[in-house]
Amino acid sequence: MTSYEHGLTRRQFAAGVAAALSAGGLASRVRAEVPQLAIDTHAHVFHRGLKLAPGRRYAPDYDAPLALYLQQLDQNGITNGVLVQPSFLGTDNSYLVECLKATNGRLRGIAVVDPTIAADELHALDRAGVAGIRLNLVGQTLPDLTSGEWTALLAQIRALDWQVEIQRNASDLSTLAPRLLDQGVKVVLDHFALPDPKLGIDDPGFQSVLKLGTTRNVWVKISAPYRNGAAGEAFAKQAYPLLRNAYGVDRLLWGSDWPHTQFESTQGYAKNRKFLDELVTDAGERARVLASPREVFRF
């Protein structure tokens, strides 16, 4: 005898099946089999055989290969990662693209490009898994982002739905970021926005960065506290609640900064992952931070 012959309507029968599946744990088992995303938004890979860019400020004397980076992810419970083109490799993103293609979507990339790059090259990077460009402006002359070549590039960045990632001290970010926002692109600020280490959260530039949270088109990487001076971890613990209040958890991005160039002797992947637990003490909030890069990096 069918369920309908027992007097159940189709709607009641369907509701009963759904309830049984849920009560039986099938739904929860399916959810358990889909891992919560935990994304590292800042790492570099390279080896000494790669051609170095002229005018570089620094070049490592060791290898940081893809396989070793993936091992760090696995050992620290991180599901996905973002490879950022190292400044010392300049605009040759070929190794970055090679690594992205080798990982079948587990990783995304941030490229470094010349503002005159051809559109077809940008589209090739996009197909490979690149999600934006980086402007590492530490020690560099600030570009005129309103010039013709930059506005043309930024228009293409906007069309691709990419981000523009900036590494620069906070006092200049308060000028640079609005110029990018005016051109409709998403902006990501590296390493807590790099305020003056002597001033920390009291740096007027950092206070200006906090105001950018209202745009909802700026993200901040809570990464590499050691790049914010000797008291970097103490600064980070002061800065995090301010950034959380200004931006919301969904606009904060964790990054390991592996392999911690120029700080290799004092830093490690596990150490930086552990510091995130100290920085974001609530497990639920921490999970949200680790998953928040999903959309902006197009995972």
Tab-separated table of C-alpha atoms in Angstrom:
chain	number	residue	atom	x	y	z
A	1	MET	CA	0.000	0.000	0.000
A	2	THR	CA	1.417	3.426	-0.953
A	3	SER	CA	1.863	6.375	1.357
A	4	TYR	CA	-1.041	8.098	-0.368
A	5	GLU	CA	-3.309	5.161	0.460
A	6	HIS	CA	-2.422	5.743	4.101
A	7	GLY	CA	-4.010	9.167	3.730
A	8	LEU	CA	-0.902	11.349	3.171
A	9	THR	CA	-1.055	14.142	0.604
A	10	ARG	CA	1.864	14.601	-1.776
A	11	ARG	CA	2.913	17.719	0.129
A	12	GLN	CA	2.818	15.888	3.463
A	13	PHE	CA	4.748	12.971	1.981
A	14	ALA	CA	7.433	15.285	0.549
A	15	ALA	CA	7.710	17.122	3.854
A	16	GLY	CA	8.066	13.822	5.672
A	17	VAL	CA	10.834	12.655	3.343
A	18	ALA	CA	12.722	15.939	3.810
A	19	ALA	CA	12.359	15.677	7.572
A	20	ALA	CA	13.518	12.059	7.540
A	21	LEU	CA	16.580	12.884	5.472
A	22	SER	CA	17.453	15.744	7.780
A	23	ALA	CA	16.791	13.742	10.936
A	24	GLY	CA	18.770	10.864	9.517
A	25	GLY	CA	21.753	13.113	9.176
A	26	LEU	CA	22.089	12.929	5.385
A	27	ALA	CA	21.901	16.698	4.983
A	28	SER	CA	24.432	17.238	7.738
A	29	ARG	CA	26.731	14.595	6.254
A	30	VAL	CA	26.588	16.307	2.870
A	31	ARG	CA	27.440	19.627	4.513
A	32	ALA	CA	30.283	17.966	6.393
A	33	GLU	CA	31.708	16.628	3.144
A	34	VAL	CA	31.879	20.149	1.690
A	35	PRO	CA	34.755	21.782	3.591
A	36	GLN	CA	34.421	25.309	4.899
A	37	LEU	CA	36.674	27.521	2.804
A	38	ALA	CA	39.775	28.751	4.591
A	39	ILE	CA	41.727	31.013	2.262
A	40	ASP	CA	45.251	32.371	2.548
A	41	THR	CA	45.219	35.569	0.473
A	42	HIS	CA	48.925	36.388	0.405
A	43	ALA	CA	51.859	34.156	-0.469
A	44	HIS	CA	54.715	34.081	-2.957
A	45	VAL	CA	56.322	31.243	-4.884
A	46	PHE	CA	59.607	31.434	-6.772
A	47	HIS	CA	62.904	29.701	-7.429
A	48	ARG	CA	66.403	30.928	-8.136
A	49	GLY	CA	66.239	29.941	-11.805
A	50	LEU	CA	63.743	32.677	-12.605
A	51	LYS	CA	64.827	35.878	-14.315
A	52	LEU	CA	64.946	38.781	-11.888
A	53	ALA	CA	63.587	42.217	-12.661
A	54	PRO	CA	66.027	45.102	-13.139
A	55	GLY	CA	65.948	47.695	-10.408
A	56	ARG	CA	64.669	45.236	-7.807
A	57	ARG	CA	65.089	46.206	-4.159
A	58	TYR	CA	65.681	42.643	-2.998
A	59	ALA	CA	66.135	39.103	-4.271
A	60	PRO	CA	66.010	35.918	-2.151
A	61	ASP	CA	68.851	33.404	-2.138
A	62	TYR	CA	66.587	30.359	-1.707
A	63	ASP	CA	63.672	28.604	-3.397
A	64	ALA	CA	60.009	28.809	-2.368
A	65	PRO	CA	58.441	26.279	-4.743
A	66	LEU	CA	54.769	25.595	-5.285
A	67	ALA	CA	54.933	22.103	-3.752
A	68	LEU	CA	56.262	23.510	-0.484
A	69	TYR	CA	53.553	26.148	-0.370
A	70	LEU	CA	50.817	23.573	-0.923
A	71	GLN	CA	52.339	21.547	1.902
A	72	GLN	CA	51.991	24.569	4.190
A	73	LEU	CA	48.310	24.887	3.270
A	74	ASP	CA	47.654	21.214	3.966
A	75	GLN	CA	49.496	21.188	7.270
A	76	ASN	CA	47.626	24.240	8.542
A	77	GLY	CA	44.081	23.398	7.489
A	78	ILE	CA	43.895	25.964	4.682
A	79	THR	CA	41.794	24.953	1.679
A	80	ASN	CA	42.823	27.614	-0.848
A	81	GLY	CA	45.506	30.200	-1.467
A	82	VAL	CA	46.398	33.304	-3.427
A	83	LEU	CA	49.788	33.701	-5.078
A	84	VAL	CA	50.986	37.282	-5.334
A	85	GLN	CA	53.590	38.048	-7.985
A	86	PRO	CA	56.849	38.921	-6.171
A	87	SER	CA	58.126	42.400	-6.961
A	88	PHE	CA	61.583	41.029	-7.778
A	89	LEU	CA	60.127	39.114	-10.742
A	90	GLY	CA	58.642	42.258	-12.246
A	91	THR	CA	55.946	41.877	-14.885
A	92	ASP	CA	56.940	38.384	-16.042
A	93	ASN	CA	54.005	36.446	-14.579
A	94	SER	CA	54.805	33.195	-16.397
A	95	TYR	CA	55.787	31.206	-13.294
A	96	LEU	CA	52.722	32.504	-11.453
A	97	VAL	CA	50.498	31.326	-14.325
A	98	GLU	CA	52.282	27.969	-14.456
A	99	CYS	CA	51.576	27.420	-10.766
A	100	LEU	CA	47.931	28.446	-11.044
A	101	LYS	CA	47.342	26.049	-13.918
A	102	ALA	CA	49.004	23.228	-12.005
A	103	THR	CA	46.550	23.441	-9.100
A	104	ASN	CA	43.221	23.205	-10.951
A	105	GLY	CA	41.501	26.145	-9.271
A	106	ARG	CA	42.785	25.701	-5.716
A	107	LEU	CA	44.803	28.896	-6.080
A	108	ARG	CA	44.172	32.352	-7.488
A	109	GLY	CA	46.777	34.883	-8.558
A	110	ILE	CA	47.566	38.572	-8.311
A	111	ALA	CA	49.754	39.735	-11.185
A	112	VAL	CA	52.111	42.645	-11.701
A	113	VAL	CA	51.630	44.281	-15.077
A	114	ASP	CA	52.820	47.229	-17.095
A	115	PRO	CA	50.017	49.780	-17.544
A	116	THR	CA	50.364	49.396	-21.321
A	117	ILE	CA	49.675	45.642	-21.253
A	118	ALA	CA	47.576	44.409	-24.165
A	119	ALA	CA	43.973	43.379	-23.573
A	120	ASP	CA	44.537	39.839	-24.848
A	121	GLU	CA	47.326	39.354	-22.275
A	122	LEU	CA	44.975	40.429	-19.499
A	123	HIS	CA	42.336	37.995	-20.721
A	124	ALA	CA	44.919	35.185	-20.804
A	125	LEU	CA	45.819	35.955	-17.181
A	126	ASP	CA	42.134	35.983	-16.310
A	127	ARG	CA	41.617	32.522	-17.831
A	128	ALA	CA	44.606	31.232	-15.840
A	129	GLY	CA	43.036	32.284	-12.531
A	130	VAL	CA	44.413	35.769	-11.964
A	131	ALA	CA	41.971	37.955	-10.029
A	132	GLY	CA	43.749	41.289	-9.932
A	133	ILE	CA	46.935	43.310	-10.148
A	134	ARG	CA	49.322	44.477	-7.490
A	135	LEU	CA	50.928	47.868	-7.094
A	136	ASN	CA	53.890	47.384	-4.780
A	137	LEU	CA	54.768	51.025	-4.335
A	138	VAL	CA	57.088	50.761	-1.341
A	139	GLY	CA	60.093	52.923	-2.165
A	140	GLN	CA	58.623	53.783	-5.567
A	141	THR	CA	57.447	57.008	-7.166
A	142	LEU	CA	53.675	57.159	-6.981
A	143	PRO	CA	52.019	56.597	-10.368
A	144	ASP	CA	49.634	59.115	-11.863
A	145	LEU	CA	46.502	56.980	-11.774
A	146	THR	CA	44.601	59.642	-13.691
A	147	SER	CA	46.892	59.448	-16.733
A	148	GLY	CA	45.582	58.009	-19.986
A	149	GLU	CA	47.459	54.713	-19.789
A	150	TRP	CA	46.355	54.082	-16.218
A	151	THR	CA	42.714	54.969	-16.783
A	152	ALA	CA	42.681	52.662	-19.803
A	153	LEU	CA	44.165	49.817	-17.763
A	154	LEU	CA	41.822	50.402	-14.841
A	155	ALA	CA	38.842	50.340	-17.186
A	156	GLN	CA	39.922	46.865	-18.269
A	157	ILE	CA	40.475	45.815	-14.645
A	158	ARG	CA	36.938	46.946	-13.866
A	159	ALA	CA	35.528	45.070	-16.870
A	160	LEU	CA	37.299	41.881	-15.760
A	161	ASP	CA	35.922	42.337	-12.213
A	162	TRP	CA	39.473	42.243	-10.863
A	163	GLN	CA	40.905	43.992	-7.822
A	164	VAL	CA	43.820	46.388	-7.435
A	165	GLU	CA	46.039	45.487	-4.517
A	166	ILE	CA	48.302	48.175	-3.056
A	167	GLN	CA	51.315	47.954	-0.794
A	168	ARG	CA	52.175	51.435	0.405
A	169	ASN	CA	52.324	53.346	3.673
A	170	ALA	CA	48.976	54.434	5.095
A	171	SER	CA	49.621	58.155	4.648
A	172	ASP	CA	49.668	57.701	0.865
A	173	LEU	CA	46.845	55.136	0.749
A	174	SER	CA	44.388	57.794	1.848
A	175	THR	CA	45.146	59.556	-1.467
A	176	LEU	CA	45.726	56.562	-3.744
A	177	ALA	CA	42.698	54.481	-2.790
A	178	PRO	CA	40.097	57.179	-3.557
A	179	ARG	CA	41.634	57.687	-7.005
A	180	LEU	CA	41.138	54.002	-7.713
A	181	LEU	CA	37.651	53.980	-6.243
A	182	ASP	CA	36.717	56.912	-8.472
A	183	GLN	CA	37.464	54.637	-11.427
A	184	GLY	CA	35.186	51.928	-10.160
A	185	VAL	CA	37.703	49.242	-9.204
A	186	LYS	CA	37.884	47.122	-6.080
A	187	VAL	CA	40.816	47.967	-3.812
A	188	VAL	CA	42.756	45.689	-1.460
A	189	LEU	CA	45.235	47.153	1.025
A	190	ASP	CA	48.179	45.023	2.101
A	191	HIS	CA	49.450	44.261	5.593
A	192	PHE	CA	47.147	46.279	7.877
A	193	ALA	CA	47.664	49.294	5.546
A	194	LEU	CA	51.211	49.879	6.852
A	195	PRO	CA	50.867	52.872	9.202
A	196	ASP	CA	53.927	54.580	10.621
A	197	PRO	CA	55.255	52.005	13.153
A	198	LYS	CA	55.941	54.789	15.651
A	199	LEU	CA	52.329	55.968	15.518
A	200	GLY	CA	50.446	52.729	14.947
A	201	ILE	CA	46.687	53.197	15.111
A	202	ASP	CA	47.204	56.897	15.855
A	203	ASP	CA	48.767	57.476	12.425
A	204	PRO	CA	46.442	59.976	10.669
A	205	GLY	CA	46.881	57.916	7.515
A	206	PHE	CA	45.569	54.817	9.279
A	207	GLN	CA	42.622	56.799	10.604
A	208	SER	CA	41.884	57.870	7.016
A	209	VAL	CA	42.072	54.245	5.902
A	210	LEU	CA	39.436	53.359	8.487
A	211	LYS	CA	37.050	55.828	6.828
A	212	LEU	CA	37.354	53.936	3.533
A	213	GLY	CA	35.369	51.080	5.067
A	214	THR	CA	32.123	52.889	4.323
A	215	THR	CA	32.737	52.528	0.572
A	216	ARG	CA	32.229	48.737	0.783
A	217	ASN	CA	34.647	48.524	-2.124
A	218	VAL	CA	37.866	48.290	-0.091
A	219	TRP	CA	39.322	45.210	1.627
A	220	VAL	CA	42.241	45.078	4.090
A	221	LYS	CA	44.658	42.206	4.542
A	222	ILE	CA	45.286	41.404	8.184
A	223	SER	CA	48.624	39.890	7.252
A	224	ALA	CA	52.310	40.137	8.142
A	225	PRO	CA	52.098	42.109	11.401
A	226	TYR	CA	55.908	41.959	11.521
A	227	ARG	CA	56.010	44.365	8.570
A	228	ASN	CA	54.566	46.973	10.911
A	229	GLY	CA	57.630	47.341	13.110
A	230	ALA	CA	59.082	45.538	16.121
A	231	ALA	CA	55.792	45.883	18.011
A	232	GLY	CA	53.805	44.685	15.007
A	233	GLU	CA	51.789	42.035	16.826
A	234	ALA	CA	50.739	44.458	19.557
A	235	PHE	CA	49.752	46.958	16.868
A	236	ALA	CA	47.738	44.294	15.041
A	237	LYS	CA	45.760	43.499	18.190
A	238	GLN	CA	44.917	47.184	18.554
A	239	ALA	CA	44.127	47.594	14.855
A	240	TYR	CA	41.917	44.553	14.339
A	241	PRO	CA	38.845	45.703	16.307
A	242	LEU	CA	39.065	49.113	14.636
A	243	LEU	CA	39.250	47.532	11.190
A	244	ARG	CA	36.438	45.103	12.019
A	245	ASN	CA	34.187	47.944	13.127
A	246	ALA	CA	35.070	50.081	10.100
A	247	TYR	CA	34.965	47.408	7.395
A	248	GLY	CA	33.051	44.449	8.749
A	249	VAL	CA	34.441	40.940	8.983
A	250	ASP	CA	33.600	40.248	5.336
A	251	ARG	CA	36.076	42.919	4.151
A	252	LEU	CA	39.042	41.613	6.159
A	253	LEU	CA	41.377	39.088	4.528
A	254	TRP	CA	43.928	36.867	6.230
A	255	GLY	CA	47.249	36.178	4.543
A	256	SER	CA	50.262	34.154	5.652
A	257	ASP	CA	52.807	36.246	3.683
A	258	TRP	CA	54.721	32.992	3.152
A	259	PRO	CA	57.709	32.643	2.818
A	260	HIS	CA	58.000	35.908	4.788
A	261	THR	CA	60.704	37.460	2.596
A	262	GLN	CA	63.365	39.282	4.607
A	263	PHE	CA	61.817	37.912	7.821
A	264	GLU	CA	62.483	34.217	7.200
A	265	SER	CA	64.619	33.804	10.316
A	266	THR	CA	61.847	34.821	12.703
A	267	GLN	CA	58.665	33.806	10.886
A	268	GLY	CA	56.955	30.633	9.692
A	269	TYR	CA	53.603	29.593	8.261
A	270	ALA	CA	52.348	27.864	11.399
A	271	LYS	CA	53.383	30.820	13.560
A	272	ASN	CA	51.372	33.249	11.450
A	273	ARG	CA	48.366	30.951	11.310
A	274	LYS	CA	48.521	30.637	15.105
A	275	PHE	CA	48.667	34.404	15.487
A	276	LEU	CA	45.343	34.640	13.667
A	277	ASP	CA	43.828	32.643	16.551
A	278	GLU	CA	45.206	35.221	18.984
A	279	LEU	CA	44.023	38.110	16.846
A	280	VAL	CA	40.501	36.812	16.163
A	281	THR	CA	39.671	34.856	19.295
A	282	ASP	CA	36.075	33.944	18.404
A	283	ALA	CA	36.110	30.762	16.307
A	284	GLY	CA	33.013	31.688	14.322
A	285	GLU	CA	34.352	35.117	13.479
A	286	ARG	CA	37.697	33.619	12.522
A	287	ALA	CA	35.986	31.177	10.167
A	288	ARG	CA	34.211	34.108	8.533
A	289	VAL	CA	37.515	35.942	8.051
A	290	LEU	CA	39.079	32.869	6.458
A	291	ALA	CA	36.112	32.426	4.109
A	292	SER	CA	35.580	36.113	3.298
A	293	PRO	CA	38.007	36.185	0.313
A	294	ARG	CA	35.784	33.789	-1.666
A	295	GLU	CA	33.933	36.433	-3.671
A	296	VAL	CA	36.595	39.084	-4.232
A	297	PHE	CA	39.090	36.422	-5.364
A	298	ARG	CA	36.403	34.533	-7.300
A	299	PHE	CA	36.779	31.124	-5.706
